[in-house]
Coordinates of C-alpha atoms in Angstrom, one line a residue:
X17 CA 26.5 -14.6 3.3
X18 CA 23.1 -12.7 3.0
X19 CA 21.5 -16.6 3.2
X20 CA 23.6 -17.6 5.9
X21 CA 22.3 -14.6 7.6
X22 CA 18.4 -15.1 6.7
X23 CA 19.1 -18.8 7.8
X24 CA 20.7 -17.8 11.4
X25 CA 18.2 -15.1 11.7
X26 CA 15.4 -17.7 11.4
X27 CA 16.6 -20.0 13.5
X28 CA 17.2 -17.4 16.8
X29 CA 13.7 -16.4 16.0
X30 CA 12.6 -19.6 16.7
X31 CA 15.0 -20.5 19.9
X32 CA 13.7 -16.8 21.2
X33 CA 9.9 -17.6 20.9
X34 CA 10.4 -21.4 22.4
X35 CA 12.5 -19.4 25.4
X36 CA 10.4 -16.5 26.1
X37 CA 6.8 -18.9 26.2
X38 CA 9.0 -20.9 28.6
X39 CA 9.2 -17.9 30.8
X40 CA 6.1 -16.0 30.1
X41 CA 3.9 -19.8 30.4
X42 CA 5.6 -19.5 33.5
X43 CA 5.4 -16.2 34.8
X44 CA 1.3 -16.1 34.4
X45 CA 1.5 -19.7 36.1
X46 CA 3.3 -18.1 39.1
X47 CA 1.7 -14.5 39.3
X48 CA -1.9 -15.8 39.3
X49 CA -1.4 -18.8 41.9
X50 CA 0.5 -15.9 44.1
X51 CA -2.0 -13.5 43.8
X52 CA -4.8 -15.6 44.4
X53 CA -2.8 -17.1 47.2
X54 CA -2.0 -13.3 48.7
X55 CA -6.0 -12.6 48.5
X56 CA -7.0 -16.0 50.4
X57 CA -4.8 -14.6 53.2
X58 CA -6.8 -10.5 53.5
X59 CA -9.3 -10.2 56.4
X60 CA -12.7 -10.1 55.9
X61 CA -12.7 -6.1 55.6
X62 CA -11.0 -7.0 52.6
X63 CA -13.8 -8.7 50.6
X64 CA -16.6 -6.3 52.1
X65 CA -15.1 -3.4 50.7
X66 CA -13.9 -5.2 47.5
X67 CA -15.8 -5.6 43.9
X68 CA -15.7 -9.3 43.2
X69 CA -15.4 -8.9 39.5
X70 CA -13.1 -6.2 39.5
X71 CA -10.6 -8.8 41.7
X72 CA -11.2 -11.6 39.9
X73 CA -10.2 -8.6 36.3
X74 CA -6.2 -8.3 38.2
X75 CA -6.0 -12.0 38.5
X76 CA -7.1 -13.4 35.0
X77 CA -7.1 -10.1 32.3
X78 CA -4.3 -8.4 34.0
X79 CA -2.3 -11.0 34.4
X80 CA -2.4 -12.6 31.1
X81 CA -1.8 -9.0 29.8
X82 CA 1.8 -8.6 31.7
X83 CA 2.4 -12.2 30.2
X84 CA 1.5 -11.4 26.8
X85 CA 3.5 -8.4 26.7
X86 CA 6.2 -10.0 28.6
X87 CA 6.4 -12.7 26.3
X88 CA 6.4 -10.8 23.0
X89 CA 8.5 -8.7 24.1
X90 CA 11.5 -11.0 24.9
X91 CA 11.5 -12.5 22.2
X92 CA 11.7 -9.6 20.0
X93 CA 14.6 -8.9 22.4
X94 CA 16.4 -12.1 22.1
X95 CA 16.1 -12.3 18.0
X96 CA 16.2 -8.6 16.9
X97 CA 19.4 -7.9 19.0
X98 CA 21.1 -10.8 17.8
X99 CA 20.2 -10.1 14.6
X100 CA 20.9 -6.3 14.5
X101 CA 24.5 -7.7 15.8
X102 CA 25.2 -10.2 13.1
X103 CA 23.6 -7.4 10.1
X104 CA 25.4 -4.3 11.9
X105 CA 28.8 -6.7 12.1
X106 CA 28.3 -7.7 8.5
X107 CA 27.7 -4.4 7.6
X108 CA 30.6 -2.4 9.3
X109 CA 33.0 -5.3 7.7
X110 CA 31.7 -4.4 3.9
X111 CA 31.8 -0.8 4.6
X112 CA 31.9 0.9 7.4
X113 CA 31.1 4.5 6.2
X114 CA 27.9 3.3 4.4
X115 CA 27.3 1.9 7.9
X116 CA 27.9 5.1 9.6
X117 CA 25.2 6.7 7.6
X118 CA 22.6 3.7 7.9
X119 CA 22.8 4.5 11.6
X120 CA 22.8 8.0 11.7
X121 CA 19.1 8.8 11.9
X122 CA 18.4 5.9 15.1
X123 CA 17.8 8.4 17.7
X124 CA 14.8 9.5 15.4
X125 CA 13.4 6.0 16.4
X126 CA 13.2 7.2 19.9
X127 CA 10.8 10.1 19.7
X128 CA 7.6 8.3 18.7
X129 CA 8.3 5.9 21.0
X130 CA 8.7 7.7 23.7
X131 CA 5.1 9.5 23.3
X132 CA 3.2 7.1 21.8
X133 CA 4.7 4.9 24.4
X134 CA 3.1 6.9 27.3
X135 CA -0.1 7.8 25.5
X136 CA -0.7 3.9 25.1
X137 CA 0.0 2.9 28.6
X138 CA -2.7 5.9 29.6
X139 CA -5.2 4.5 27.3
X140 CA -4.2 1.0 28.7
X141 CA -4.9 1.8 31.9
X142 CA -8.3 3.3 31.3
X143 CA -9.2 0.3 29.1
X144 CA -8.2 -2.2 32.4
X145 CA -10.1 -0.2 34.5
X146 CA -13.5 0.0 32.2
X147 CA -13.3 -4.0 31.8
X148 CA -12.8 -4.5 35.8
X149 CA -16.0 -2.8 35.8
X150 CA -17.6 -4.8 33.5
X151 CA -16.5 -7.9 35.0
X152 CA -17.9 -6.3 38.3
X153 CA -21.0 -5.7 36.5
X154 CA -21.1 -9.2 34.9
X155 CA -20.5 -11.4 38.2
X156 CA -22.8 -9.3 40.3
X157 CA -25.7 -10.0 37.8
X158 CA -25.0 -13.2 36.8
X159 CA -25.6 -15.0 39.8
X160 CA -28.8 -16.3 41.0
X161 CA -29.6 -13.5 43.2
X162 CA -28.8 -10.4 41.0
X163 CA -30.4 -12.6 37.7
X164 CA -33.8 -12.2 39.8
X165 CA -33.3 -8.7 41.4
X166 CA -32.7 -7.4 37.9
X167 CA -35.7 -9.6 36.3
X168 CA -38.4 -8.8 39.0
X169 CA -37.7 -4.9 39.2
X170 CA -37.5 -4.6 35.2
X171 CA -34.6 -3.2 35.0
X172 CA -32.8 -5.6 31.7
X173 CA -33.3 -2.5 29.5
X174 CA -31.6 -0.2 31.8
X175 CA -28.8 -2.7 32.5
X176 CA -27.7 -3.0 29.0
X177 CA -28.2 0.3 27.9
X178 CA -25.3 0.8 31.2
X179 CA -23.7 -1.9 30.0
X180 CA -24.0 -0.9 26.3
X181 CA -22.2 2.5 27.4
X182 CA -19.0 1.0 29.0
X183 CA -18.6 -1.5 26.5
X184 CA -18.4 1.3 23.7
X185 CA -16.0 3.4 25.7
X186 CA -13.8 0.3 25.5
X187 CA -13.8 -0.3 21.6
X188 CA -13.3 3.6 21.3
X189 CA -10.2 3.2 23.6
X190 CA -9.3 -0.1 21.3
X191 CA -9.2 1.9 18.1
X192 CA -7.6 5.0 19.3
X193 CA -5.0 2.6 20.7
X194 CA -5.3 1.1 16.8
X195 CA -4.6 4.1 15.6
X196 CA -1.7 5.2 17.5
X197 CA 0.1 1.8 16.6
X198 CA -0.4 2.5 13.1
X199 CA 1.0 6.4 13.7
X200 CA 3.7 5.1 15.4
X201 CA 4.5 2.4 12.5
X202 CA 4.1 5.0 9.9
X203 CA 6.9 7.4 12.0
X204 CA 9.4 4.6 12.2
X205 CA 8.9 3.2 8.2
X206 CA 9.5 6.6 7.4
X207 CA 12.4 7.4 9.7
X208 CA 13.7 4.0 8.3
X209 CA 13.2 5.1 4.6
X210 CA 14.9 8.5 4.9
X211 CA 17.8 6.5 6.3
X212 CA 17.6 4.0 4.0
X213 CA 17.7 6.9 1.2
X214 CA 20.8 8.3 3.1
X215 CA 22.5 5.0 2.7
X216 CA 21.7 4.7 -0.9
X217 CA 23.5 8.1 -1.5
X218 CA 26.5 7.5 -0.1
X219 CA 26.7 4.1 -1.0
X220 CA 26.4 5.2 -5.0
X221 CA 29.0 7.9 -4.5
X222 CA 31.4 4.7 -2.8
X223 CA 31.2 2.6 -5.8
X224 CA 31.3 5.3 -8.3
X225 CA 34.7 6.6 -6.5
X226 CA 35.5 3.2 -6.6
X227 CA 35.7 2.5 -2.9
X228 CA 33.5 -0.3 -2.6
X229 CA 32.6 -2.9 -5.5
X230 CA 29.1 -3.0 -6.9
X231 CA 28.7 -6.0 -5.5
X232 CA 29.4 -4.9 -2.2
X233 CA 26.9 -2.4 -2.6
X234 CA 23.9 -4.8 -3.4
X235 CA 24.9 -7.1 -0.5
X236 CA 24.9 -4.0 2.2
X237 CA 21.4 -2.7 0.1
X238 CA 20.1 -6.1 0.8
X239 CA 21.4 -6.0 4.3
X240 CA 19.6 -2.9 4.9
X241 CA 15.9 -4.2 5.0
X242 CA 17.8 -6.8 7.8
X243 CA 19.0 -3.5 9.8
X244 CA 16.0 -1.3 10.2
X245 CA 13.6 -4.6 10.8
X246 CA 15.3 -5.6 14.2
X247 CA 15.2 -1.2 15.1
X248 CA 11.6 -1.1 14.1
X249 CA 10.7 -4.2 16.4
X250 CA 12.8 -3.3 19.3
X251 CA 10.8 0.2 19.3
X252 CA 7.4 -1.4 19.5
X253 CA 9.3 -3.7 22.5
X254 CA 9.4 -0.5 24.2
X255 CA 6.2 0.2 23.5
X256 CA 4.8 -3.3 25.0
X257 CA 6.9 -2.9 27.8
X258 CA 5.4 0.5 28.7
X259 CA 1.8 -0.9 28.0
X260 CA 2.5 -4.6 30.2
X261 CA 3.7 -2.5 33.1
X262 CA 0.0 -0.9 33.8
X263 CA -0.5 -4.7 34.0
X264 CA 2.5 -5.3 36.5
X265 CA 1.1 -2.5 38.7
X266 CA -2.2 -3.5 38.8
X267 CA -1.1 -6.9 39.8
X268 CA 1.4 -5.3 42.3
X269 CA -1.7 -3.5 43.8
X270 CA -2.7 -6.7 45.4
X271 CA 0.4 -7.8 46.4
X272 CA 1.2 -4.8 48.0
X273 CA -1.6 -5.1 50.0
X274 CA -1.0 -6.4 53.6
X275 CA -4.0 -9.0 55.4
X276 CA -5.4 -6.9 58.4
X277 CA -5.0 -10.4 60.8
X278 CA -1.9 -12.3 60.5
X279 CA 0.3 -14.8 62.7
X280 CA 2.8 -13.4 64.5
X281 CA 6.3 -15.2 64.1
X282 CA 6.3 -17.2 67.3
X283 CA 2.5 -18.1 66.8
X284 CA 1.7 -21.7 68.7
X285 CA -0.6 -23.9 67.7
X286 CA -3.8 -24.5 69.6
X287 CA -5.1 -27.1 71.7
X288 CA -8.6 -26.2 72.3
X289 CA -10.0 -30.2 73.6
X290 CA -12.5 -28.6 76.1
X291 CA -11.9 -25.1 75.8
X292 CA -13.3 -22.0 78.0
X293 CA -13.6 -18.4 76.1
X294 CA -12.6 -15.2 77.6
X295 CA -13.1 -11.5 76.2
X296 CA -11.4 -9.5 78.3
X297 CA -12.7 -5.7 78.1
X298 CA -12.8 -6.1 74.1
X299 CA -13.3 -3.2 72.7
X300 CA -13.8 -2.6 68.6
X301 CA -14.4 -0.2 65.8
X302 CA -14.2 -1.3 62.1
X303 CA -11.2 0.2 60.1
X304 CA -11.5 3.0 57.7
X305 CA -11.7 2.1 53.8
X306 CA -8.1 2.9 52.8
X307 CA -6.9 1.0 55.4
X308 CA -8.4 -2.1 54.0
X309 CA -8.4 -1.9 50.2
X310 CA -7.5 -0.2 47.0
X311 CA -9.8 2.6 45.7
X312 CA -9.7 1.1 42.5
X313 CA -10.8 -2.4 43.3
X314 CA -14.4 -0.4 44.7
X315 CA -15.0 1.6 41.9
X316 CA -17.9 4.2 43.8
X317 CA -15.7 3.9 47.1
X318 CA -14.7 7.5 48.4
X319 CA -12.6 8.6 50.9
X320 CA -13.6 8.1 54.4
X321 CA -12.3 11.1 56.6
X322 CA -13.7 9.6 60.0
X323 CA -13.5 6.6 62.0
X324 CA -16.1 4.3 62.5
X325 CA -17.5 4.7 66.4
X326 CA -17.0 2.0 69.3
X327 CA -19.2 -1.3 68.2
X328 CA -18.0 -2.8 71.1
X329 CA -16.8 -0.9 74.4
X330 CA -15.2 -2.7 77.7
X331 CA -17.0 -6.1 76.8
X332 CA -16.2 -8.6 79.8
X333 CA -17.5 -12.3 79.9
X334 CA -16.5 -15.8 80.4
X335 CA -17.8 -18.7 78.5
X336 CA -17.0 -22.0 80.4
X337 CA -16.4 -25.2 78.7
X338 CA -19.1 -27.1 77.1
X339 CA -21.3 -24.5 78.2
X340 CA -23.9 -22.0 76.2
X341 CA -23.6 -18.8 76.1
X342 CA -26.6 -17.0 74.2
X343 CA -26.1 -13.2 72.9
X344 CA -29.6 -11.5 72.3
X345 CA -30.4 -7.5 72.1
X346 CA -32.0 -5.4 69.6
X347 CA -30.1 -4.4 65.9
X348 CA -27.0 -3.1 65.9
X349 CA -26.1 -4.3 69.5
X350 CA -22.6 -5.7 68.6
X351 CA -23.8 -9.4 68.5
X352 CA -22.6 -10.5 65.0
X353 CA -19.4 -8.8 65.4
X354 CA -18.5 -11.0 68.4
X355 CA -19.1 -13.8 66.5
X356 CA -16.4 -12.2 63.9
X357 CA -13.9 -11.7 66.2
X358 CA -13.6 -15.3 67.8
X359 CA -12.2 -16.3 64.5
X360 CA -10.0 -13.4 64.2
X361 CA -12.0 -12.4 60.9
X362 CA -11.1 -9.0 62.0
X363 CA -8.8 -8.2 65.4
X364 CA -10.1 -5.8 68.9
X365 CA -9.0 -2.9 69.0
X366 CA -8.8 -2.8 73.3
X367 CA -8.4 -5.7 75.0
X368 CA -8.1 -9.5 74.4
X369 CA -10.4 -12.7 73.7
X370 CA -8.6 -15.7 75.4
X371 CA -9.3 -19.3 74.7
X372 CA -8.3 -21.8 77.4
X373 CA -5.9 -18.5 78.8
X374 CA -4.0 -18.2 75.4
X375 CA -4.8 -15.2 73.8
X376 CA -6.1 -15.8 70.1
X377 CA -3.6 -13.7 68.6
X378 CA -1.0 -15.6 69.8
X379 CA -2.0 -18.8 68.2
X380 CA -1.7 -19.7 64.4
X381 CA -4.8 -18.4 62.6
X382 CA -5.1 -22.3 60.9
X383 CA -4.9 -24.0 64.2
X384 CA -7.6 -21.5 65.5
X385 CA -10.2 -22.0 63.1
X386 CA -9.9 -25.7 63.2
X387 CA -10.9 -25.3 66.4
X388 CA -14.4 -23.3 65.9
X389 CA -17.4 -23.8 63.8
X390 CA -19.9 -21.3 62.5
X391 CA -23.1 -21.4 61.3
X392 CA -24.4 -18.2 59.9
X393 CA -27.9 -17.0 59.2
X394 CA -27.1 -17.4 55.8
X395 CA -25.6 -20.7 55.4
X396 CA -23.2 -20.4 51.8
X397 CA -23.0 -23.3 49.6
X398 CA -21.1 -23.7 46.7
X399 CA -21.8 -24.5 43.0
X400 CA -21.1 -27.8 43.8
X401 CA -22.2 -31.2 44.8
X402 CA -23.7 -32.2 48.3
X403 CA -20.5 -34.5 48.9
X404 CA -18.1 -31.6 47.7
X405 CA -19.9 -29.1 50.1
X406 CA -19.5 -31.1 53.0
X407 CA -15.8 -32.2 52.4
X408 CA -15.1 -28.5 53.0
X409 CA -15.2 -29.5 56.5
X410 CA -13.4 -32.2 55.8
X411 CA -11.6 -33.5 52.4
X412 CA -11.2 -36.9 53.2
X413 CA -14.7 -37.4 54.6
X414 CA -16.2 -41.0 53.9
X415 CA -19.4 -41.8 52.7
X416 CA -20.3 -43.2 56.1
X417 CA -19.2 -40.2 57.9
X418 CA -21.3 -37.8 55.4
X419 CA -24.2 -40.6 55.9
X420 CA -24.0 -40.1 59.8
X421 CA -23.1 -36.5 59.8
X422 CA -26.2 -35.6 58.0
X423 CA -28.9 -38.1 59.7
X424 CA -27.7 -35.9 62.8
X425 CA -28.8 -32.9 61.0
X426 CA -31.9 -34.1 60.1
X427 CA -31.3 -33.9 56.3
X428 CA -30.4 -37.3 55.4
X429 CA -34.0 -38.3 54.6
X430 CA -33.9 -35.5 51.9
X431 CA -30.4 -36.5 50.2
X432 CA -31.5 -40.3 49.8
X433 CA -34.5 -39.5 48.2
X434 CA -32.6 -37.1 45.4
X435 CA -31.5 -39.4 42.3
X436 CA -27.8 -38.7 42.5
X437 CA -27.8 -38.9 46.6
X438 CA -24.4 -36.8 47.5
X439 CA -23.6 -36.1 44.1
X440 CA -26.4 -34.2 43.7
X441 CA -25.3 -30.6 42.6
X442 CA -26.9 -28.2 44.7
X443 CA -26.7 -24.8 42.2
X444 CA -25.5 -21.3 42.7
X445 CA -25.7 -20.4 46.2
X446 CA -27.6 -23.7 47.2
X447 CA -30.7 -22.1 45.4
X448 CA -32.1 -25.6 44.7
X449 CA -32.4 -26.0 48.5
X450 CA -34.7 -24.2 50.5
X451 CA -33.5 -22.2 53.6
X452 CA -34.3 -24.7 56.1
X453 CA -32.7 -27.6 53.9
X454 CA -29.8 -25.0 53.6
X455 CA -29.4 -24.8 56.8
X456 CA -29.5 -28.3 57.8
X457 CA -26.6 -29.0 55.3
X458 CA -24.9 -26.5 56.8
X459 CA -25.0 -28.1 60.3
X460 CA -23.9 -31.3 59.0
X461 CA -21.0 -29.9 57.6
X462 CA -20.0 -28.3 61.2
X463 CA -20.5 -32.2 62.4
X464 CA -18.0 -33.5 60.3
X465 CA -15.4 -30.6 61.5
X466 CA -16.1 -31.6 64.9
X467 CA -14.9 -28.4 66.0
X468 CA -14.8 -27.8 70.0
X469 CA -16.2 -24.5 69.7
X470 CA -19.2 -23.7 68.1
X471 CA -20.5 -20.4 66.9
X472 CA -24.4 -19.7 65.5
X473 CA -25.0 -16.4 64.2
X474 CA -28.8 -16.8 64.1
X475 CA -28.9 -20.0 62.6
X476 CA -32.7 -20.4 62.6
X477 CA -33.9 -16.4 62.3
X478 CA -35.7 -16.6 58.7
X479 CA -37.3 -20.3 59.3
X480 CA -40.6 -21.3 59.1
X481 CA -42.1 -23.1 62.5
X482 CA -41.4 -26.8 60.5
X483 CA -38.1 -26.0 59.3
X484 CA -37.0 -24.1 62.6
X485 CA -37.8 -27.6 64.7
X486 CA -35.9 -29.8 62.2
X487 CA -32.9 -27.1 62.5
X488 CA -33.6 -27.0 66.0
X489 CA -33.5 -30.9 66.5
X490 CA -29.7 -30.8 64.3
X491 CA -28.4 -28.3 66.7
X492 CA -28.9 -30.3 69.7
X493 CA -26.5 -32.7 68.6
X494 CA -24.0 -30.0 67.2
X495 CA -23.7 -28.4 70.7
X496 CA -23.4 -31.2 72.8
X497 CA -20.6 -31.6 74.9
X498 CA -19.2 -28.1 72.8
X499 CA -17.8 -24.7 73.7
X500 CA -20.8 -22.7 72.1
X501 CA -21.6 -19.0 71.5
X502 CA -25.1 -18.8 70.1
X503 CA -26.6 -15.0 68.6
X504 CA -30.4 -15.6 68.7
X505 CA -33.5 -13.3 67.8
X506 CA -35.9 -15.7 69.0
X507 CA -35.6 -15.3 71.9
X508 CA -37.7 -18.8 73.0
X509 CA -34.3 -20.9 71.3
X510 CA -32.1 -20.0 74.2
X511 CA -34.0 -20.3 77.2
X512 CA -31.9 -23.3 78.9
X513 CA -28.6 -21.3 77.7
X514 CA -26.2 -21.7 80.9
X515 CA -25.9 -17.9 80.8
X516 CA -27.8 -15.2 78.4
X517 CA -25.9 -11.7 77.7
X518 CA -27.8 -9.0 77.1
X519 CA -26.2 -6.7 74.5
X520 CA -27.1 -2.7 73.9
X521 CA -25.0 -0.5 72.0
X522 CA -22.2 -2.2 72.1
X523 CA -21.9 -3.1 75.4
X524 CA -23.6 -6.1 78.1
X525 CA -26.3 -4.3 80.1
X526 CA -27.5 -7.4 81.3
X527 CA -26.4 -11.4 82.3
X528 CA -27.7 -14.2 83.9
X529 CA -30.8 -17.1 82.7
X530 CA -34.0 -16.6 81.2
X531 CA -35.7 -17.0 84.5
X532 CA -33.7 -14.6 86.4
X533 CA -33.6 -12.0 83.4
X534 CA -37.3 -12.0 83.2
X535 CA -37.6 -11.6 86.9
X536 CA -35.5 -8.3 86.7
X537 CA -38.1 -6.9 84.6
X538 CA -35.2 -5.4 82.1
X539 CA -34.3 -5.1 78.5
X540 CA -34.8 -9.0 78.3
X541 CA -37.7 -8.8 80.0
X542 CA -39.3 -6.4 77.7
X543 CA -37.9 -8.3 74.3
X544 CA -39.3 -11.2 75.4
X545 CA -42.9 -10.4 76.4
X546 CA -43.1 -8.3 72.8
X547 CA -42.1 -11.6 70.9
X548 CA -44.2 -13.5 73.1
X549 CA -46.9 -11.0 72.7
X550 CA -46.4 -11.5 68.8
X551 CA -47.1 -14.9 68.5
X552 CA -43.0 -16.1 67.8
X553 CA -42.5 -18.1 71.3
X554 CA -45.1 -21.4 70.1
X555 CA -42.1 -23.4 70.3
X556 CA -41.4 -25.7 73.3
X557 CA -38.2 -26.6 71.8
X558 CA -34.6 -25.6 72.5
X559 CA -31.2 -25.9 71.0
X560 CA -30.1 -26.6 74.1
X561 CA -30.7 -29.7 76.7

């Protein structure tokens, strides 16, 4: 009987572990795709407020932590409590009083549980949150950009003597939480022993008395090492349970979090051909930290108790179709975050932006930014190849359609000459490009979206004279015939702009053309005689014919 037991016993172990890696294989499978999914979907508040490495910590470590746990600890569940059943059956059939006894002492399993249960999870939780940090620290350095910040200031010493720190207060959490496991094992072995030593006692007296048979005696001591194995394990279940729900929260977090810019249920889809824009006294103010993101996902972030002010206050203009509009005015006018609110990277707080009369929040978000292309100052590339880069605009771009997309952007010439053409890999960030290159790729890319609205957020700003032309010389052909908002600082780019709004704090203090703005002898008038004082306005060229 004892073999048929061991035999049984061996073969639900096996049928639990195949069962639960089905479900926890699965469960990491569908918690990371939905999380990543859920953070695709937050507004760009989001990301500004978020670390990068301390995201990326809930969606692989803390994951695969709730999965691990999960996983181990269903099986455990699925064998041990259909072992405990068969033994504890067994058992009560050979002799029920010996039985009794043997479970007497099995709330005594539950006290170390419970504490080192709760201690664990604590120490769990501070452990996630070190490593988030690290992972914070590690993507933030380990890019191109932070690589040479850290190398030119000469600061590697002081970055992994920081770096040192956290890491150590993570192996001490590791072998406290060591520790504890091996305290805890220690309290249920002996709980199990005492027990054990109960059941021994009584079990001699039985067979002396002549209530059970000796050999019913050595078949329930054997079965005894078969009852207190399935109670030890199901305690540390508890115990991984308690630890993979710091996990589940931290992944719950993000879920819980709700995007800032959504579609509303009855959202229609957008048919922008030759559109005109509309903002409609727009009026904006960023929103406040908490109402954006998770403390713990900023690690320095504190509490902001007030509001951001007005950016943008009673703003009134109309873009007509295939017309340029050009938005100049000193720092911290309000330009760029025009340009963010077209898109809907972030939604007015007073009034409305309409696009051919439908107001953009009443459209689907997908359909919307089909319909507009950007260019920033900044133009982001990925790790990837030229050809992969551009067929973000469009996956199923051809080689011909990359071929004529770039000759337009005046970087064809460039891509021929590399070895690998379109396959060449461009490195993190595009940092094997220069600016102007950058920047030309980036244009090409808005050619093959073909959006009917364009948007440059100082597309040329940091350019050299050379480059600037060749960027210059793309644009003309990206703005043709197109819807287009363009932010410029030099102010020579937009002087044939159909209409030229002055910006100030927030709101347009001035509007008309380049000749006429000069002629008023105003805030245009005064930009543009310092740049031209300062040498910027050599070029004849414009971005627009």
């Amino acid at each position: 009987m004892v073999g048929a037991l061991a035999v049984a016993d061996a073969l639900m172990s096996m049928i639990g572990r195949w069962y639960s890696s089905q479900i926890g294989e699965g469960l990491i499978y569908d918690l990371r795709t939905l999380v990543f999914a859920h953070v695709q979907k937050q507004s760009i508040a989001f990301f500004t407020r978020t670390q990068t490495g301390a995201l990326i910590s809930r969606i692989n470590s803390d994951v695969i932590g709730a999965q691990q746990a999960f996983t181990a600890s269903l099986s455990g569940v699925v064998s041990n409590v259909v072992s405990l059943v068969l033994v504890g059956a067994t058992m009560l059939i050979l002799s029920w009083q010996i039985t009794v006894v043997a479970l007497i002492l099995l709330p005594m399993f539950l006290i170390p549980t419970k504490w080192v249960g709760r201690k664990l999870q604590s120490l769990t939780r501070e452990s996630f949150n070190l490593n988030a940090q690290m992972s914070s620290t590690m993507t933030e350095r380990f890019n191109v950009s932070g690589a040479m910040l850290v190398t030119l200031y000469g600061q590697p010493e002081q970055e992994k003597e920081s770096f040192r720190g956290r890491a150590r207060k993570v192996a001490d959490i590791g072998i406290t939480m060591a520790l504890l496991n091996r305290l805890f094992f220690i309290a249920l072995t002996s709980v199990a022993a005492i027990a054990t030593a109960f059941a021994y006692g009584i079990g001699g007296h039985l067979a002396i008395s002549g209530t059970v048979t000796v050999g019913t005696l050595l078949a329930i001591t054997a079965l005894l090492a078969r009852l207190y194995g399935p109670l030890t394990a199901l305690s540390n279940v508890r115990i991984d349970v308690m630890t993979a729900l710091v996990s589940f929260e931290r992944v719950f977090e993000v879920l819980d979090l709700q995007p800032m810019v959504s579609d509303k249920p009855d959202a229609k889809v957008l048919d922008a051909k030759n559109p005109s824009i509309e903002f409609r006294g727009v009026g904006f103010h960023y929103p406040r930290a908490e109402e954006i993101s998770l403390a713990s996902l900023e690690s320095t972030a504190k509490a902001e108790t007030v509001q951001s002010g007005e950016v943008l206050k009673d703003l009134s203009f109309m873009a007509k179709s295939g017309t340029l509009t050009a938005l100049v005015g000193p720092s911290g006018a309000g330009k760029t975050t025009i340009s963010a609110l077209l898109p809907r990277l972030y939604d007015v707080t007073a009034g409305s932006i309409l696009i051919d009369g439908d107001d953009i929040r009443d459209v689907t978000l997908e359909s919307l930014r089909n319909s507009i292309g950007v260019v920033m100052q900044d133009a982001h590339l990925f790790h990837e190849t030229i050809a992969e880069n551009l067929r973000y605009a469009k996956n199923d771009a051809t080689h011909e359609e990359m071929q004529s997309a770039c000759e337009a952007a005046q970087i064809w010439k460039l891509i021929s000459s590399l070895p690998n053409g379109l396959e060449t890999m461009v490195g993190e960030r595009g940092h094997r490009l220069s600016g102007g290159e950058k920047q030309r790729l980036a244009i090409a890319r808005l050619l093959l979206k073909s959006p009917s609205i364009v948007v440059l957020d100082e597309a040329t700003a940091h350019l050299d004279s050379e480059n600037e032309q060749l960027v210059q010389e793309a644009l003309k052909d990206a703005l043709k015939g197109r819807t287009s908002i363009v932010i410029a600082h030099r102010l020579s780019t937009v002087r044939d702009a159909d209409q030229i709004l002055v910006l100030d704090k927030g709101a347009i203090v001035e509007r008309g053309t380049h000749d006429e703005l000069v002629a008023q002898g105003g805030l245009y008038s005064d930009l543009y005689n310092r740049q031209d004082l300062a040498g910027t306005t050599n070029q004849d060229s414009s971005i627009h014919d």
